[in-house]
């Protein structure tokens, strides 16, 4: 059974928040088996996308880091191929860290960090978002 902060994290599942400039924040969260790679019992991907649904940054544990047994990591802003280990402390800190990273990205781009709409993704929309083209 997941504790209250993890239940709060699960409540973000399929949520999508829209920023004024058309960027979106997407949340995919599901319960998973407790494993060495996912000791918290959840699988998550929190991502920021531009108007074309290209991923700009993300925090997830969908796959392991190369040459490491940890899964929690983040994808750098506008360099999403660069994976950096993320020290998962707890569910609330994960949520705060993701929103702080999005706020920083908005500051760097001169984009207001203000959500203007919210919705839930359909199951067919929750597929892996497009990655930046090279």
JSON list of C-alpha atoms in Angstrom, two decimals:
[
{"chain": "A", "resi": 1, "resn": "UNK", "atom": "CA", "xyz": [0.00, 0.00, 0.00]},
{"chain": "A", "resi": 2, "resn": "UNK", "atom": "CA", "xyz": [1.38, 3.39, -0.98]},
{"chain": "A", "resi": 3, "resn": "UNK", "atom": "CA", "xyz": [1.62, 6.16, 1.60]},
{"chain": "A", "resi": 4, "resn": "UNK", "atom": "CA", "xyz": [-0.23, 9.49, 1.35]},
{"chain": "A", "resi": 5, "resn": "UNK", "atom": "CA", "xyz": [2.49, 11.38, -0.60]},
{"chain": "A", "resi": 6, "resn": "UNK", "atom": "CA", "xyz": [2.66, 8.53, -3.15]},
{"chain": "A", "resi": 7, "resn": "UNK", "atom": "CA", "xyz": [-1.12, 8.58, -3.47]},
{"chain": "A", "resi": 8, "resn": "UNK", "atom": "CA", "xyz": [-0.87, 12.33, -4.12]},
{"chain": "A", "resi": 9, "resn": "UNK", "atom": "CA", "xyz": [1.69, 11.58, -6.82]},
{"chain": "A", "resi": 10, "resn": "UNK", "atom": "CA", "xyz": [-0.63, 9.00, -8.40]},
{"chain": "A", "resi": 11, "resn": "UNK", "atom": "CA", "xyz": [-3.36, 11.65, -8.50]},
{"chain": "A", "resi": 12, "resn": "UNK", "atom": "CA", "xyz": [-1.30, 13.43, -11.19]},
{"chain": "A", "resi": 13, "resn": "UNK", "atom": "CA", "xyz": [-1.77, 10.50, -13.58]},
{"chain": "A", "resi": 14, "resn": "UNK", "atom": "CA", "xyz": [-2.80, 11.64, -17.08]},
{"chain": "A", "resi": 15, "resn": "UNK", "atom": "CA", "xyz": [-2.99, 15.29, -16.04]},
{"chain": "A", "resi": 16, "resn": "UNK", "atom": "CA", "xyz": [-1.87, 17.88, -18.54]},
{"chain": "A", "resi": 17, "resn": "UNK", "atom": "CA", "xyz": [-1.39, 21.56, -17.79]},
{"chain": "A", "resi": 18, "resn": "UNK", "atom": "CA", "xyz": [-1.15, 24.18, -20.53]},
{"chain": "A", "resi": 19, "resn": "UNK", "atom": "CA", "xyz": [0.98, 27.31, -20.38]},
{"chain": "A", "resi": 20, "resn": "UNK", "atom": "CA", "xyz": [0.03, 30.55, -22.09]},
{"chain": "A", "resi": 21, "resn": "UNK", "atom": "CA", "xyz": [2.51, 30.04, -24.96]},
{"chain": "A", "resi": 22, "resn": "UNK", "atom": "CA", "xyz": [1.15, 26.56, -25.84]},
{"chain": "A", "resi": 23, "resn": "UNK", "atom": "CA", "xyz": [3.70, 24.49, -23.93]},
{"chain": "A", "resi": 24, "resn": "UNK", "atom": "CA", "xyz": [2.28, 21.63, -21.87]},
{"chain": "A", "resi": 25, "resn": "UNK", "atom": "CA", "xyz": [3.25, 19.71, -18.75]},
{"chain": "A", "resi": 26, "resn": "UNK", "atom": "CA", "xyz": [2.34, 16.01, -18.93]},
{"chain": "A", "resi": 27, "resn": "UNK", "atom": "CA", "xyz": [2.17, 13.52, -16.08]},
{"chain": "A", "resi": 28, "resn": "UNK", "atom": "CA", "xyz": [2.19, 9.76, -16.49]},
{"chain": "A", "resi": 29, "resn": "UNK", "atom": "CA", "xyz": [2.18, 7.82, -13.22]},
{"chain": "A", "resi": 30, "resn": "UNK", "atom": "CA", "xyz": [1.23, 4.23, -12.47]},
{"chain": "A", "resi": 31, "resn": "UNK", "atom": "CA", "xyz": [1.81, 1.79, -9.65]},
{"chain": "A", "resi": 32, "resn": "UNK", "atom": "CA", "xyz": [4.47, -0.82, -10.39]},
{"chain": "A", "resi": 33, "resn": "UNK", "atom": "CA", "xyz": [6.08, -3.74, -8.73]},
{"chain": "A", "resi": 34, "resn": "UNK", "atom": "CA", "xyz": [8.73, -2.83, -6.19]},
{"chain": "A", "resi": 35, "resn": "UNK", "atom": "CA", "xyz": [12.09, -3.66, -7.78]},
{"chain": "A", "resi": 36, "resn": "UNK", "atom": "CA", "xyz": [15.71, -2.61, -7.33]},
{"chain": "A", "resi": 37, "resn": "UNK", "atom": "CA", "xyz": [15.23, -0.07, -10.11]},
{"chain": "A", "resi": 38, "resn": "UNK", "atom": "CA", "xyz": [11.85, 1.14, -8.84]},
{"chain": "A", "resi": 39, "resn": "UNK", "atom": "CA", "xyz": [11.96, 0.72, -5.04]},
{"chain": "A", "resi": 40, "resn": "UNK", "atom": "CA", "xyz": [9.10, 3.21, -4.56]},
{"chain": "A", "resi": 41, "resn": "UNK", "atom": "CA", "xyz": [6.46, 1.09, -6.31]},
{"chain": "A", "resi": 42, "resn": "UNK", "atom": "CA", "xyz": [5.67, 3.61, -9.03]},
{"chain": "A", "resi": 43, "resn": "UNK", "atom": "CA", "xyz": [6.59, 4.24, -12.63]},
{"chain": "A", "resi": 44, "resn": "UNK", "atom": "CA", "xyz": [6.48, 7.90, -13.63]},
{"chain": "A", "resi": 45, "resn": "UNK", "atom": "CA", "xyz": [7.29, 10.34, -16.42]},
{"chain": "A", "resi": 46, "resn": "UNK", "atom": "CA", "xyz": [6.81, 14.07, -15.90]},
{"chain": "A", "resi": 47, "resn": "UNK", "atom": "CA", "xyz": [7.55, 16.01, -19.08]},
{"chain": "A", "resi": 48, "resn": "UNK", "atom": "CA", "xyz": [7.44, 19.51, -20.53]},
{"chain": "A", "resi": 49, "resn": "UNK", "atom": "CA", "xyz": [6.56, 19.83, -24.23]},
{"chain": "A", "resi": 50, "resn": "UNK", "atom": "CA", "xyz": [6.50, 22.62, -26.76]},
{"chain": "A", "resi": 51, "resn": "UNK", "atom": "CA", "xyz": [3.57, 23.44, -29.07]},
{"chain": "A", "resi": 52, "resn": "UNK", "atom": "CA", "xyz": [4.55, 20.58, -31.42]},
{"chain": "A", "resi": 53, "resn": "UNK", "atom": "CA", "xyz": [4.58, 18.05, -28.52]},
{"chain": "A", "resi": 54, "resn": "UNK", "atom": "CA", "xyz": [8.38, 17.83, -28.68]},
{"chain": "A", "resi": 55, "resn": "UNK", "atom": "CA", "xyz": [9.73, 16.98, -25.24]},
{"chain": "A", "resi": 56, "resn": "UNK", "atom": "CA", "xyz": [11.78, 19.83, -23.75]},
{"chain": "A", "resi": 57, "resn": "UNK", "atom": "CA", "xyz": [12.66, 18.28, -20.38]},
{"chain": "A", "resi": 58, "resn": "UNK", "atom": "CA", "xyz": [11.57, 15.45, -18.17]},
{"chain": "A", "resi": 59, "resn": "UNK", "atom": "CA", "xyz": [11.86, 13.49, -14.95]},
{"chain": "A", "resi": 60, "resn": "UNK", "atom": "CA", "xyz": [11.19, 9.75, -15.10]},
{"chain": "A", "resi": 61, "resn": "UNK", "atom": "CA", "xyz": [12.05, 6.23, -14.11]},
{"chain": "A", "resi": 62, "resn": "UNK", "atom": "CA", "xyz": [10.76, 4.54, -17.26]},
{"chain": "A", "resi": 63, "resn": "UNK", "atom": "CA", "xyz": [14.15, 3.05, -18.09]},
{"chain": "A", "resi": 64, "resn": "UNK", "atom": "CA", "xyz": [17.44, 2.55, -16.30]},
{"chain": "A", "resi": 65, "resn": "UNK", "atom": "CA", "xyz": [20.50, 4.72, -16.68]},
{"chain": "A", "resi": 66, "resn": "UNK", "atom": "CA", "xyz": [23.27, 3.20, -18.78]},
{"chain": "A", "resi": 67, "resn": "UNK", "atom": "CA", "xyz": [25.83, 1.36, -16.63]},
{"chain": "A", "resi": 68, "resn": "UNK", "atom": "CA", "xyz": [23.78, 1.99, -13.47]},
{"chain": "A", "resi": 69, "resn": "UNK", "atom": "CA", "xyz": [21.13, 0.09, -11.61]},
{"chain": "A", "resi": 70, "resn": "UNK", "atom": "CA", "xyz": [19.09, 3.22, -10.80]},
{"chain": "A", "resi": 71, "resn": "UNK", "atom": "CA", "xyz": [16.07, 4.27, -12.82]},
{"chain": "A", "resi": 72, "resn": "UNK", "atom": "CA", "xyz": [15.25, 7.73, -11.43]},
{"chain": "A", "resi": 73, "resn": "UNK", "atom": "CA", "xyz": [16.71, 10.40, -13.68]},
{"chain": "A", "resi": 74, "resn": "UNK", "atom": "CA", "xyz": [15.98, 13.62, -15.50]},
{"chain": "A", "resi": 75, "resn": "UNK", "atom": "CA", "xyz": [16.41, 14.80, -19.05]},
{"chain": "A", "resi": 76, "resn": "UNK", "atom": "CA", "xyz": [18.03, 18.22, -19.36]},
{"chain": "A", "resi": 77, "resn": "UNK", "atom": "CA", "xyz": [16.14, 21.19, -20.80]},
{"chain": "A", "resi": 78, "resn": "UNK", "atom": "CA", "xyz": [16.47, 21.23, -24.60]},
{"chain": "A", "resi": 79, "resn": "UNK", "atom": "CA", "xyz": [19.08, 18.43, -24.30]},
{"chain": "A", "resi": 80, "resn": "UNK", "atom": "CA", "xyz": [16.74, 15.57, -23.50]},
{"chain": "A", "resi": 81, "resn": "UNK", "atom": "CA", "xyz": [19.21, 12.96, -24.73]},
{"chain": "A", "resi": 82, "resn": "UNK", "atom": "CA", "xyz": [21.42, 13.90, -21.75]},
{"chain": "A", "resi": 83, "resn": "UNK", "atom": "CA", "xyz": [20.36, 11.82, -18.75]},
{"chain": "A", "resi": 84, "resn": "UNK", "atom": "CA", "xyz": [21.27, 12.89, -15.23]},
{"chain": "A", "resi": 85, "resn": "UNK", "atom": "CA", "xyz": [20.67, 10.70, -12.19]},
{"chain": "A", "resi": 86, "resn": "UNK", "atom": "CA", "xyz": [17.89, 12.05, -9.99]},
{"chain": "A", "resi": 87, "resn": "UNK", "atom": "CA", "xyz": [18.01, 11.41, -6.24]},
{"chain": "A", "resi": 88, "resn": "UNK", "atom": "CA", "xyz": [14.42, 10.43, -5.46]},
{"chain": "A", "resi": 89, "resn": "UNK", "atom": "CA", "xyz": [13.77, 11.56, -1.89]},
{"chain": "A", "resi": 90, "resn": "UNK", "atom": "CA", "xyz": [9.98, 11.34, -1.77]},
{"chain": "A", "resi": 91, "resn": "UNK", "atom": "CA", "xyz": [6.91, 11.99, -3.89]},
{"chain": "A", "resi": 92, "resn": "UNK", "atom": "CA", "xyz": [6.39, 15.58, -2.76]},
{"chain": "A", "resi": 93, "resn": "UNK", "atom": "CA", "xyz": [10.01, 16.51, -3.47]},
{"chain": "A", "resi": 94, "resn": "UNK", "atom": "CA", "xyz": [9.75, 14.96, -6.96]},
{"chain": "A", "resi": 95, "resn": "UNK", "atom": "CA", "xyz": [6.70, 17.10, -7.75]},
{"chain": "A", "resi": 96, "resn": "UNK", "atom": "CA", "xyz": [8.40, 20.25, -6.41]},
{"chain": "A", "resi": 97, "resn": "UNK", "atom": "CA", "xyz": [11.65, 19.52, -8.27]},
{"chain": "A", "resi": 98, "resn": "UNK", "atom": "CA", "xyz": [9.81, 19.01, -11.56]},
{"chain": "A", "resi": 99, "resn": "UNK", "atom": "CA", "xyz": [7.83, 22.24, -11.22]},
{"chain": "A", "resi": 100, "resn": "UNK", "atom": "CA", "xyz": [11.03, 24.10, -10.25]},
{"chain": "A", "resi": 101, "resn": "UNK", "atom": "CA", "xyz": [12.77, 22.77, -13.38]},
{"chain": "A", "resi": 102, "resn": "UNK", "atom": "CA", "xyz": [9.82, 23.85, -15.54]},
{"chain": "A", "resi": 103, "resn": "UNK", "atom": "CA", "xyz": [9.82, 27.29, -13.92]},
{"chain": "A", "resi": 104, "resn": "UNK", "atom": "CA", "xyz": [13.57, 27.62, -14.59]},
{"chain": "A", "resi": 105, "resn": "UNK", "atom": "CA", "xyz": [13.08, 26.58, -18.24]},
{"chain": "A", "resi": 106, "resn": "UNK", "atom": "CA", "xyz": [10.33, 29.18, -18.61]},
{"chain": "A", "resi": 107, "resn": "UNK", "atom": "CA", "xyz": [12.59, 31.86, -17.14]},
{"chain": "A", "resi": 108, "resn": "UNK", "atom": "CA", "xyz": [15.39, 30.93, -19.56]},
{"chain": "A", "resi": 109, "resn": "UNK", "atom": "CA", "xyz": [13.00, 31.22, -22.52]},
{"chain": "A", "resi": 110, "resn": "UNK", "atom": "CA", "xyz": [11.13, 34.30, -21.29]},
{"chain": "A", "resi": 111, "resn": "UNK", "atom": "CA", "xyz": [7.89, 32.31, -21.07]},
{"chain": "A", "resi": 112, "resn": "UNK", "atom": "CA", "xyz": [5.39, 33.10, -18.31]},
{"chain": "A", "resi": 113, "resn": "UNK", "atom": "CA", "xyz": [5.13, 30.18, -15.89]},
{"chain": "A", "resi": 114, "resn": "UNK", "atom": "CA", "xyz": [1.39, 30.33, -15.55]},
{"chain": "A", "resi": 115, "resn": "UNK", "atom": "CA", "xyz": [-0.98, 27.48, -16.24]},
{"chain": "A", "resi": 116, "resn": "UNK", "atom": "CA", "xyz": [-3.98, 28.65, -18.24]},
{"chain": "A", "resi": 117, "resn": "UNK", "atom": "CA", "xyz": [-5.77, 25.31, -18.72]},
{"chain": "A", "resi": 118, "resn": "UNK", "atom": "CA", "xyz": [-5.82, 21.76, -17.40]},
{"chain": "A", "resi": 119, "resn": "UNK", "atom": "CA", "xyz": [-7.17, 18.51, -18.82]},
{"chain": "A", "resi": 120, "resn": "UNK", "atom": "CA", "xyz": [-6.81, 14.75, -18.66]},
{"chain": "A", "resi": 121, "resn": "UNK", "atom": "CA", "xyz": [-5.17, 12.87, -21.52]},
{"chain": "A", "resi": 122, "resn": "UNK", "atom": "CA", "xyz": [-7.03, 10.07, -23.21]},
{"chain": "A", "resi": 123, "resn": "UNK", "atom": "CA", "xyz": [-5.31, 6.70, -23.10]},
{"chain": "A", "resi": 124, "resn": "UNK", "atom": "CA", "xyz": [-4.33, 6.99, -26.78]},
{"chain": "A", "resi": 125, "resn": "UNK", "atom": "CA", "xyz": [-2.72, 10.40, -26.13]},
{"chain": "A", "resi": 126, "resn": "UNK", "atom": "CA", "xyz": [-0.59, 9.02, -23.31]},
{"chain": "A", "resi": 127, "resn": "UNK", "atom": "CA", "xyz": [1.80, 7.28, -25.72]},
{"chain": "A", "resi": 128, "resn": "UNK", "atom": "CA", "xyz": [5.46, 8.26, -25.62]},
{"chain": "A", "resi": 129, "resn": "UNK", "atom": "CA", "xyz": [5.73, 11.90, -26.75]},
{"chain": "A", "resi": 130, "resn": "UNK", "atom": "CA", "xyz": [7.87, 12.89, -29.67]},
{"chain": "A", "resi": 131, "resn": "UNK", "atom": "CA", "xyz": [11.52, 13.52, -28.96]},
{"chain": "A", "resi": 132, "resn": "UNK", "atom": "CA", "xyz": [13.46, 16.41, -30.48]},
{"chain": "A", "resi": 133, "resn": "UNK", "atom": "CA", "xyz": [14.63, 15.83, -34.00]},
{"chain": "A", "resi": 134, "resn": "UNK", "atom": "CA", "xyz": [18.28, 16.24, -34.76]}
]
